PDB file of N, CA and C in Angstrom:
ATOM      1  N   UNK A 749      13.341  -0.893 -14.347  1.00 61.00           N
ATOM      2  CA  UNK A 749      14.181  -1.214 -15.477  1.00 61.00           C
ATOM      3  C   UNK A 749      14.417  -2.712 -15.481  1.00 61.00           C
ATOM      4  N   UNK A 750      14.081  -3.388 -16.538  1.00 58.00           N
ATOM      5  CA  UNK A 750      14.388  -4.800 -16.698  1.00 58.00           C
ATOM      6  C   UNK A 750      14.092  -5.199 -18.133  1.00 58.00           C
ATOM      7  N   UNK A 751      14.680  -6.311 -18.572  1.00 61.00           N
ATOM      8  CA  UNK A 751      14.272  -6.804 -19.888  1.00 61.00           C
ATOM      9  C   UNK A 751      12.897  -7.444 -19.730  1.00 61.00           C
ATOM     10  N   UNK A 752      12.042  -7.275 -20.695  1.00 57.00           N
ATOM     11  CA  UNK A 752      10.678  -7.769 -20.556  1.00 57.00           C
ATOM     12  C   UNK A 752      10.592  -9.281 -20.433  1.00 57.00           C
ATOM     13  N   UNK A 753      11.604  -9.995 -20.860  1.00 57.00           N
ATOM     14  CA  UNK A 753      11.529 -11.450 -20.854  1.00 57.00           C
ATOM     15  C   UNK A 753      12.172 -12.101 -19.633  1.00 57.00           C
ATOM     16  N   UNK A 754      12.672 -11.325 -18.678  1.00 65.00           N
ATOM     17  CA  UNK A 754      13.390 -11.921 -17.559  1.00 65.00           C
ATOM     18  C   UNK A 754      12.443 -12.497 -16.518  1.00 65.00           C
ATOM     19  N   UNK A 755      12.936 -13.477 -15.766  1.00 69.00           N
ATOM     20  CA  UNK A 755      12.147 -14.092 -14.696  1.00 69.00           C
ATOM     21  C   UNK A 755      11.840 -13.076 -13.608  1.00 69.00           C
ATOM     22  N   UNK A 756      12.816 -12.235 -13.282  1.00 70.00           N
ATOM     23  CA  UNK A 756      12.592 -11.229 -12.240  1.00 70.00           C
ATOM     24  C   UNK A 756      11.534 -10.226 -12.671  1.00 70.00           C
ATOM     25  N   UNK A 757      11.490  -9.910 -13.946  1.00 71.00           N
ATOM     26  CA  UNK A 757      10.476  -8.994 -14.464  1.00 71.00           C
ATOM     27  C   UNK A 757       9.093  -9.603 -14.309  1.00 71.00           C
ATOM     28  N   UNK A 758       8.992 -10.896 -14.551  1.00 79.00           N
ATOM     29  CA  UNK A 758       7.683 -11.536 -14.428  1.00 79.00           C
ATOM     30  C   UNK A 758       7.246 -11.626 -12.971  1.00 79.00           C
ATOM     31  N   UNK A 759       8.174 -11.601 -12.028  1.00 86.00           N
ATOM     32  CA  UNK A 759       7.815 -11.617 -10.604  1.00 86.00           C
ATOM     33  C   UNK A 759       7.451 -10.224 -10.103  1.00 86.00           C
ATOM     34  N   UNK A 760       8.199  -9.202 -10.490  1.00 89.00           N
ATOM     35  CA  UNK A 760       7.983  -7.849  -9.986  1.00 89.00           C
ATOM     36  C   UNK A 760       6.911  -7.103 -10.792  1.00 89.00           C
ATOM     37  N   UNK A 761       6.719  -7.483 -12.042  1.00 88.00           N
ATOM     38  CA  UNK A 761       5.759  -6.815 -12.908  1.00 88.00           C
ATOM     39  C   UNK A 761       4.357  -6.715 -12.328  1.00 88.00           C
ATOM     40  N   UNK A 762       3.789  -7.827 -11.851  1.00 92.00           N
ATOM     41  CA  UNK A 762       2.447  -7.755 -11.279  1.00 92.00           C
ATOM     42  C   UNK A 762       2.364  -6.847 -10.049  1.00 92.00           C
ATOM     43  N   UNK A 763       3.419  -6.804  -9.263  1.00 94.00           N
ATOM     44  CA  UNK A 763       3.447  -5.924  -8.090  1.00 94.00           C
ATOM     45  C   UNK A 763       3.411  -4.470  -8.534  1.00 94.00           C
ATOM     46  N   UNK A 764       4.208  -4.136  -9.526  1.00 93.00           N
ATOM     47  CA  UNK A 764       4.249  -2.766 -10.049  1.00 93.00           C
ATOM     48  C   UNK A 764       2.878  -2.374 -10.603  1.00 93.00           C
ATOM     49  N   UNK A 765       2.255  -3.278 -11.328  1.00 93.00           N
ATOM     50  CA  UNK A 765       0.938  -2.996 -11.891  1.00 93.00           C
ATOM     51  C   UNK A 765      -0.113  -2.785 -10.804  1.00 93.00           C
ATOM     52  N   UNK A 766      -0.063  -3.589  -9.742  1.00 96.00           N
ATOM     53  CA  UNK A 766      -0.992  -3.422  -8.623  1.00 96.00           C
ATOM     54  C   UNK A 766      -0.797  -2.065  -7.954  1.00 96.00           C
ATOM     55  N   UNK A 767       0.461  -1.691  -7.729  1.00 96.00           N
ATOM     56  CA  UNK A 767       0.741  -0.398  -7.105  1.00 96.00           C
ATOM     57  C   UNK A 767       0.268   0.755  -7.984  1.00 96.00           C
ATOM     58  N   UNK A 768       0.459   0.636  -9.284  1.00 95.00           N
ATOM     59  CA  UNK A 768       0.013   1.679 -10.215  1.00 95.00           C
ATOM     60  C   UNK A 768      -1.498   1.849 -10.112  1.00 95.00           C
ATOM     61  N   UNK A 769      -2.199   0.754 -10.027  1.00 96.00           N
ATOM     62  CA  UNK A 769      -3.658   0.813  -9.920  1.00 96.00           C
ATOM     63  C   UNK A 769      -4.092   1.395  -8.575  1.00 96.00           C
ATOM     64  N   UNK A 770      -3.444   0.973  -7.505  1.00 97.00           N
ATOM     65  CA  UNK A 770      -3.816   1.430  -6.164  1.00 97.00           C
ATOM     66  C   UNK A 770      -3.526   2.915  -5.938  1.00 97.00           C
ATOM     67  N   UNK A 771      -2.410   3.398  -6.454  1.00 96.00           N
ATOM     68  CA  UNK A 771      -2.043   4.801  -6.252  1.00 96.00           C
ATOM     69  C   UNK A 771      -2.710   5.721  -7.266  1.00 96.00           C
ATOM     70  N   UNK A 772      -3.194   5.151  -8.350  1.00 94.00           N
ATOM     71  CA  UNK A 772      -3.936   5.920  -9.343  1.00 94.00           C
ATOM     72  C   UNK A 772      -3.184   7.138  -9.831  1.00 94.00           C
ATOM     73  N   UNK A 773      -3.839   8.287  -9.763  1.00 94.00           N
ATOM     74  CA  UNK A 773      -3.262   9.514 -10.293  1.00 94.00           C
ATOM     75  C   UNK A 773      -2.230  10.164  -9.371  1.00 94.00           C
ATOM     76  N   UNK A 774      -2.005   9.587  -8.199  1.00 95.00           N
ATOM     77  CA  UNK A 774      -0.999  10.143  -7.277  1.00 95.00           C
ATOM     78  C   UNK A 774       0.411   9.936  -7.800  1.00 95.00           C
ATOM     79  N   UNK A 775       0.598   8.890  -8.607  1.00 96.00           N
ATOM     80  CA  UNK A 775       1.929   8.578  -9.130  1.00 96.00           C
ATOM     81  C   UNK A 775       1.838   8.205 -10.605  1.00 96.00           C
ATOM     82  N   UNK A 776       2.957   8.320 -11.287  1.00 94.00           N
ATOM     83  CA  UNK A 776       3.065   7.847 -12.662  1.00 94.00           C
ATOM     84  C   UNK A 776       4.011   6.656 -12.647  1.00 94.00           C
ATOM     85  N   UNK A 777       3.573   5.563 -13.215  1.00 93.00           N
ATOM     86  CA  UNK A 777       4.376   4.347 -13.227  1.00 93.00           C
ATOM     87  C   UNK A 777       4.769   4.045 -14.663  1.00 93.00           C
ATOM     88  N   UNK A 778       6.035   3.724 -14.852  1.00 89.00           N
ATOM     89  CA  UNK A 778       6.510   3.370 -16.178  1.00 89.00           C
ATOM     90  C   UNK A 778       7.471   2.202 -16.098  1.00 89.00           C
ATOM     91  N   UNK A 779       7.588   1.509 -17.186  1.00 88.00           N
ATOM     92  CA  UNK A 779       8.535   0.401 -17.289  1.00 88.00           C
ATOM     93  C   UNK A 779       9.490   0.708 -18.430  1.00 88.00           C
ATOM     94  N   UNK A 780      10.748   0.382 -18.233  1.00 90.00           N
ATOM     95  CA  UNK A 780      11.754   0.599 -19.262  1.00 90.00           C
ATOM     96  C   UNK A 780      12.414  -0.739 -19.579  1.00 90.00           C
ATOM     97  N   UNK A 781      12.372  -1.142 -20.827  1.00 88.00           N
ATOM     98  CA  UNK A 781      13.048  -2.353 -21.286  1.00 88.00           C
ATOM     99  C   UNK A 781      14.514  -1.991 -21.521  1.00 88.00           C
ATOM    100  N   UNK A 782      15.397  -2.531 -20.694  1.00 89.00           N
ATOM    101  CA  UNK A 782      16.818  -2.175 -20.789  1.00 89.00           C
ATOM    102  C   UNK A 782      17.436  -2.601 -22.115  1.00 89.00           C
ATOM    103  N   UNK A 783      16.925  -3.663 -22.699  1.00 89.00           N
ATOM    104  CA  UNK A 783      17.467  -4.118 -23.982  1.00 89.00           C
ATOM    105  C   UNK A 783      17.146  -3.132 -25.102  1.00 89.00           C
ATOM    106  N   UNK A 784      15.972  -2.533 -25.047  1.00 91.00           N
ATOM    107  CA  UNK A 784      15.549  -1.594 -26.087  1.00 91.00           C
ATOM    108  C   UNK A 784      15.965  -0.157 -25.792  1.00 91.00           C
ATOM    109  N   UNK A 785      16.336   0.112 -24.547  1.00 93.00           N
ATOM    110  CA  UNK A 785      16.660   1.482 -24.123  1.00 93.00           C
ATOM    111  C   UNK A 785      17.965   1.543 -23.327  1.00 93.00           C
ATOM    112  N   UNK A 786      19.064   1.114 -23.921  1.00 94.00           N
ATOM    113  CA  UNK A 786      20.325   1.081 -23.168  1.00 94.00           C
ATOM    114  C   UNK A 786      20.802   2.463 -22.714  1.00 94.00           C
ATOM    115  N   UNK A 787      20.551   3.497 -23.497  1.00 96.00           N
ATOM    116  CA  UNK A 787      21.008   4.838 -23.109  1.00 96.00           C
ATOM    117  C   UNK A 787      20.267   5.322 -21.865  1.00 96.00           C
ATOM    118  N   UNK A 788      18.965   5.110 -21.831  1.00 94.00           N
ATOM    119  CA  UNK A 788      18.184   5.511 -20.658  1.00 94.00           C
ATOM    120  C   UNK A 788      18.667   4.760 -19.428  1.00 94.00           C
ATOM    121  N   UNK A 789      18.919   3.484 -19.581  1.00 93.00           N
ATOM    122  CA  UNK A 789      19.431   2.675 -18.471  1.00 93.00           C
ATOM    123  C   UNK A 789      20.769   3.218 -17.980  1.00 93.00           C
ATOM    124  N   UNK A 790      21.646   3.567 -18.901  1.00 95.00           N
ATOM    125  CA  UNK A 790      22.955   4.119 -18.527  1.00 95.00           C
ATOM    126  C   UNK A 790      22.792   5.482 -17.867  1.00 95.00           C
ATOM    127  N   UNK A 791      21.894   6.304 -18.391  1.00 95.00           N
ATOM    128  CA  UNK A 791      21.666   7.642 -17.820  1.00 95.00           C
ATOM    129  C   UNK A 791      21.253   7.567 -16.354  1.00 95.00           C
ATOM    130  N   UNK A 792      20.501   6.530 -15.994  1.00 94.00           N
ATOM    131  CA  UNK A 792      20.045   6.373 -14.613  1.00 94.00           C
ATOM    132  C   UNK A 792      20.957   5.462 -13.799  1.00 94.00           C
ATOM    133  N   UNK A 793      22.057   5.010 -14.383  1.00 94.00           N
ATOM    134  CA  UNK A 793      23.019   4.195 -13.649  1.00 94.00           C
ATOM    135  C   UNK A 793      22.523   2.800 -13.320  1.00 94.00           C
ATOM    136  N   UNK A 794      21.648   2.267 -14.147  1.00 93.00           N
ATOM    137  CA  UNK A 794      21.107   0.927 -13.909  1.00 93.00           C
ATOM    138  C   UNK A 794      22.155  -0.097 -14.312  1.00 93.00           C
ATOM    139  N   UNK A 795      22.576  -0.902 -13.335  1.00 90.00           N
ATOM    140  CA  UNK A 795      23.603  -1.913 -13.591  1.00 90.00           C
ATOM    141  C   UNK A 795      23.091  -3.323 -13.345  1.00 90.00           C
ATOM    142  N   UNK A 796      22.016  -3.430 -12.567  1.00 89.00           N
ATOM    143  CA  UNK A 796      21.415  -4.730 -12.271  1.00 89.00           C
ATOM    144  C   UNK A 796      19.915  -4.616 -12.489  1.00 89.00           C
ATOM    145  N   UNK A 797      19.301  -5.760 -12.746  1.00 87.00           N
ATOM    146  CA  UNK A 797      17.868  -5.753 -12.985  1.00 87.00           C
ATOM    147  C   UNK A 797      17.172  -6.803 -12.123  1.00 87.00           C
ATOM    148  N   UNK A 798      15.957  -6.557 -11.726  1.00 90.00           N
ATOM    149  CA  UNK A 798      15.218  -5.320 -11.961  1.00 90.00           C
ATOM    150  C   UNK A 798      15.711  -4.191 -11.051  1.00 90.00           C
ATOM    151  N   UNK A 799      15.607  -2.974 -11.520  1.00 92.00           N
ATOM    152  CA  UNK A 799      15.898  -1.783 -10.727  1.00 92.00           C
ATOM    153  C   UNK A 799      14.641  -0.937 -10.704  1.00 92.00           C
ATOM    154  N   UNK A 800      14.242  -0.531  -9.518  1.00 94.00           N
ATOM    155  CA  UNK A 800      13.055   0.298  -9.350  1.00 94.00           C
ATOM    156  C   UNK A 800      13.512   1.652  -8.828  1.00 94.00           C
ATOM    157  N   UNK A 801      13.154   2.691  -9.559  1.00 96.00           N
ATOM    158  CA  UNK A 801      13.525   4.050  -9.178  1.00 96.00           C
ATOM    159  C   UNK A 801      12.284   4.806  -8.758  1.00 96.00           C
ATOM    160  N   UNK A 802      12.384   5.524  -7.654  1.00 96.00           N
ATOM    161  CA  UNK A 802      11.330   6.438  -7.219  1.00 96.00           C
ATOM    162  C   UNK A 802      11.850   7.831  -7.574  1.00 96.00           C
ATOM    163  N   UNK A 803      11.171   8.482  -8.502  1.00 96.00           N
ATOM    164  CA  UNK A 803      11.608   9.783  -9.005  1.00 96.00           C
ATOM    165  C   UNK A 803      10.567  10.824  -8.618  1.00 96.00           C
ATOM    166  N   UNK A 804      11.051  11.904  -8.007  1.00 95.00           N
ATOM    167  CA  UNK A 804      10.163  12.999  -7.611  1.00 95.00           C
ATOM    168  C   UNK A 804      10.739  14.298  -8.155  1.00 95.00           C
ATOM    169  N   UNK A 805       9.924  15.034  -8.885  1.00 93.00           N
ATOM    170  CA  UNK A 805      10.368  16.299  -9.484  1.00 93.00           C
ATOM    171  C   UNK A 805      11.640  16.124 -10.312  1.00 93.00           C
ATOM    172  N   UNK A 806      11.737  14.993 -11.016  1.00 92.00           N
ATOM    173  CA  UNK A 806      12.868  14.743 -11.895  1.00 92.00           C
ATOM    174  C   UNK A 806      14.130  14.235 -11.218  1.00 92.00           C
ATOM    175  N   UNK A 807      14.060  14.007  -9.908  1.00 94.00           N
ATOM    176  CA  UNK A 807      15.237  13.558  -9.151  1.00 94.00           C
ATOM    177  C   UNK A 807      14.962  12.175  -8.559  1.00 94.00           C
ATOM    178  N   UNK A 808      15.923  11.256  -8.691  1.00 95.00           N
ATOM    179  CA  UNK A 808      15.784   9.937  -8.078  1.00 95.00           C
ATOM    180  C   UNK A 808      15.906  10.110  -6.567  1.00 95.00           C
ATOM    181  N   UNK A 809      14.820   9.813  -5.849  1.00 96.00           N
ATOM    182  CA  UNK A 809      14.813   9.974  -4.395  1.00 96.00           C
ATOM    183  C   UNK A 809      14.952   8.647  -3.665  1.00 96.00           C
ATOM    184  N   UNK A 810      14.762   7.539  -4.387  1.00 97.00           N
ATOM    185  CA  UNK A 810      14.939   6.219  -3.784  1.00 97.00           C
ATOM    186  C   UNK A 810      15.157   5.218  -4.909  1.00 97.00           C
ATOM    187  N   UNK A 811      15.802   4.123  -4.563  1.00 96.00           N
ATOM    188  CA  UNK A 811      16.158   3.112  -5.560  1.00 96.00           C
ATOM    189  C   UNK A 811      16.145   1.750  -4.899  1.00 96.00           C
ATOM    190  N   UNK A 812      15.647   0.761  -5.615  1.00 94.00           N
ATOM    191  CA  UNK A 812      15.708  -0.617  -5.125  1.00 94.00           C
ATOM    192  C   UNK A 812      16.176  -1.500  -6.271  1.00 94.00           C
ATOM    193  N   UNK A 813      17.119  -2.372  -5.979  1.00 93.00           N
ATOM    194  CA  UNK A 813      17.623  -3.313  -6.975  1.00 93.00           C
ATOM    195  C   UNK A 813      17.250  -4.720  -6.527  1.00 93.00           C
ATOM    196  N   UNK A 814      16.628  -5.465  -7.419  1.00 90.00           N
ATOM    197  CA  UNK A 814      16.224  -6.832  -7.119  1.00 90.00           C
ATOM    198  C   UNK A 814      14.735  -6.936  -6.852  1.00 90.00           C
ATOM    199  N   UNK A 815      14.299  -8.158  -6.669  1.00 90.00           N
ATOM    200  CA  UNK A 815      12.895  -8.415  -6.387  1.00 90.00           C
ATOM    201  C   UNK A 815      12.610  -8.032  -4.938  1.00 90.00           C
ATOM    202  N   UNK A 816      11.443  -7.481  -4.700  1.00 93.00           N
ATOM    203  CA  UNK A 816      11.065  -7.066  -3.357  1.00 93.00           C
ATOM    204  C   UNK A 816       9.571  -7.270  -3.179  1.00 93.00           C
ATOM    205  N   UNK A 817       9.077  -6.896  -2.031  1.00 95.00           N
ATOM    206  CA  UNK A 817       7.655  -7.066  -1.745  1.00 95.00           C
ATOM    207  C   UNK A 817       6.865  -5.821  -2.118  1.00 95.00           C
ATOM    208  N   UNK A 818       5.591  -6.016  -2.277  1.00 96.00           N
ATOM    209  CA  UNK A 818       4.689  -4.905  -2.558  1.00 96.00           C
ATOM    210  C   UNK A 818       4.710  -3.918  -1.396  1.00 96.00           C
ATOM    211  N   UNK A 819       4.710  -4.426  -0.175  1.00 97.00           N
ATOM    212  CA  UNK A 819       4.715  -3.559   1.011  1.00 97.00           C
ATOM    213  C   UNK A 819       5.962  -2.688   1.066  1.00 97.00           C
ATOM    214  N   UNK A 820       7.109  -3.249   0.719  1.00 97.00           N
ATOM    215  CA  UNK A 820       8.357  -2.482   0.748  1.00 97.00           C
ATOM    216  C   UNK A 820       8.334  -1.364  -0.287  1.00 97.00           C
ATOM    217  N   UNK A 821       7.806  -1.647  -1.459  1.00 97.00           N
ATOM    218  CA  UNK A 821       7.719  -0.613  -2.493  1.00 97.00           C
ATOM    219  C   UNK A 821       6.689   0.448  -2.120  1.00 97.00           C
ATOM    220  N   UNK A 822       5.574   0.030  -1.554  1.00 97.00           N
ATOM    221  CA  UNK A 822       4.547   0.989  -1.119  1.00 97.00           C
ATOM    222  C   UNK A 822       5.116   1.940  -0.074  1.00 97.00           C
ATOM    223  N   UNK A 823       5.954   1.409   0.811  1.00 97.00           N
ATOM    224  CA  UNK A 823       6.586   2.247   1.843  1.00 97.00           C
ATOM    225  C   UNK A 823       7.482   3.310   1.187  1.00 97.00           C
ATOM    226  N   UNK A 824       8.233   2.913   0.182  1.00 97.00           N
ATOM    227  CA  UNK A 824       9.106   3.861  -0.523  1.00 97.00           C
ATOM    228  C   UNK A 824       8.285   4.935  -1.252  1.00 97.00           C
ATOM    229  N   UNK A 825       7.193   4.513  -1.867  1.00 97.00           N
ATOM    230  CA  UNK A 825       6.328   5.465  -2.567  1.00 97.00           C
ATOM    231  C   UNK A 825       5.687   6.430  -1.565  1.00 97.00           C
ATOM    232  N   UNK A 826       5.183   5.890  -0.462  1.00 97.00           N
ATOM    233  CA  UNK A 826       4.556   6.735   0.566  1.00 97.00           C
ATOM    234  C   UNK A 826       5.544   7.765   1.115  1.00 97.00           C
ATOM    235  N   UNK A 827       6.769   7.330   1.333  1.00 97.00           N
ATOM    236  CA  UNK A 827       7.796   8.232   1.834  1.00 97.00           C
ATOM    237  C   UNK A 827       8.048   9.367   0.840  1.00 97.00           C
ATOM    238  N   UNK A 828       8.122   9.032  -0.442  1.00 96.00           N
ATOM    239  CA  UNK A 828       8.352  10.058  -1.467  1.00 96.00           C
ATOM    240  C   UNK A 828       7.166  11.015  -1.567  1.00 96.00           C
ATOM    241  N   UNK A 829       5.959  10.494  -1.451  1.00 96.00           N
ATOM    242  CA  UNK A 829       4.771  11.347  -1.514  1.00 96.00           C
ATOM    243  C   UNK A 829       4.694  12.281  -0.317  1.00 96.00           C
ATOM    244  N   UNK A 830       5.136  11.809   0.835  1.00 96.00           N
ATOM    245  CA  UNK A 830       5.076  12.618   2.064  1.00 96.00           C
ATOM    246  C   UNK A 830       6.163  13.680   2.107  1.00 96.00           C
ATOM    247  N   UNK A 831       7.296  13.395   1.465  1.00 85.00           N
ATOM    248  CA  UNK A 831       8.448  14.295   1.541  1.00 85.00           C
ATOM    249  C   UNK A 831       8.433  15.305   0.536  1.00 85.00           C
TER     250      UNK A 831
END
C-alpha cells in the first residue's frame, strides 16, 4: 500500500516487482494506491506507507511498514509459503 508518486514507493516498487517475477505463480502480488483506494487501506488498517501485507487464505499473516530489503521480504514470503 502506498501512493504511486511517493519516494518510498519508488524505492520498494522495484523490489516488489523482482519478487513477483521470481516467485511466479507461487504468489499473487498486487499494489494498492492508498490515494485512490482509501476504503481498502482502512479495511486493512494501513496507517503508514509503504505497508506490505503477506496474505494467506484471505488472512494477513505478516506485515511490514516502511522500506526494507528484498531478502527480508523474501524471508516473510517463504515463511508464509511454508506455513
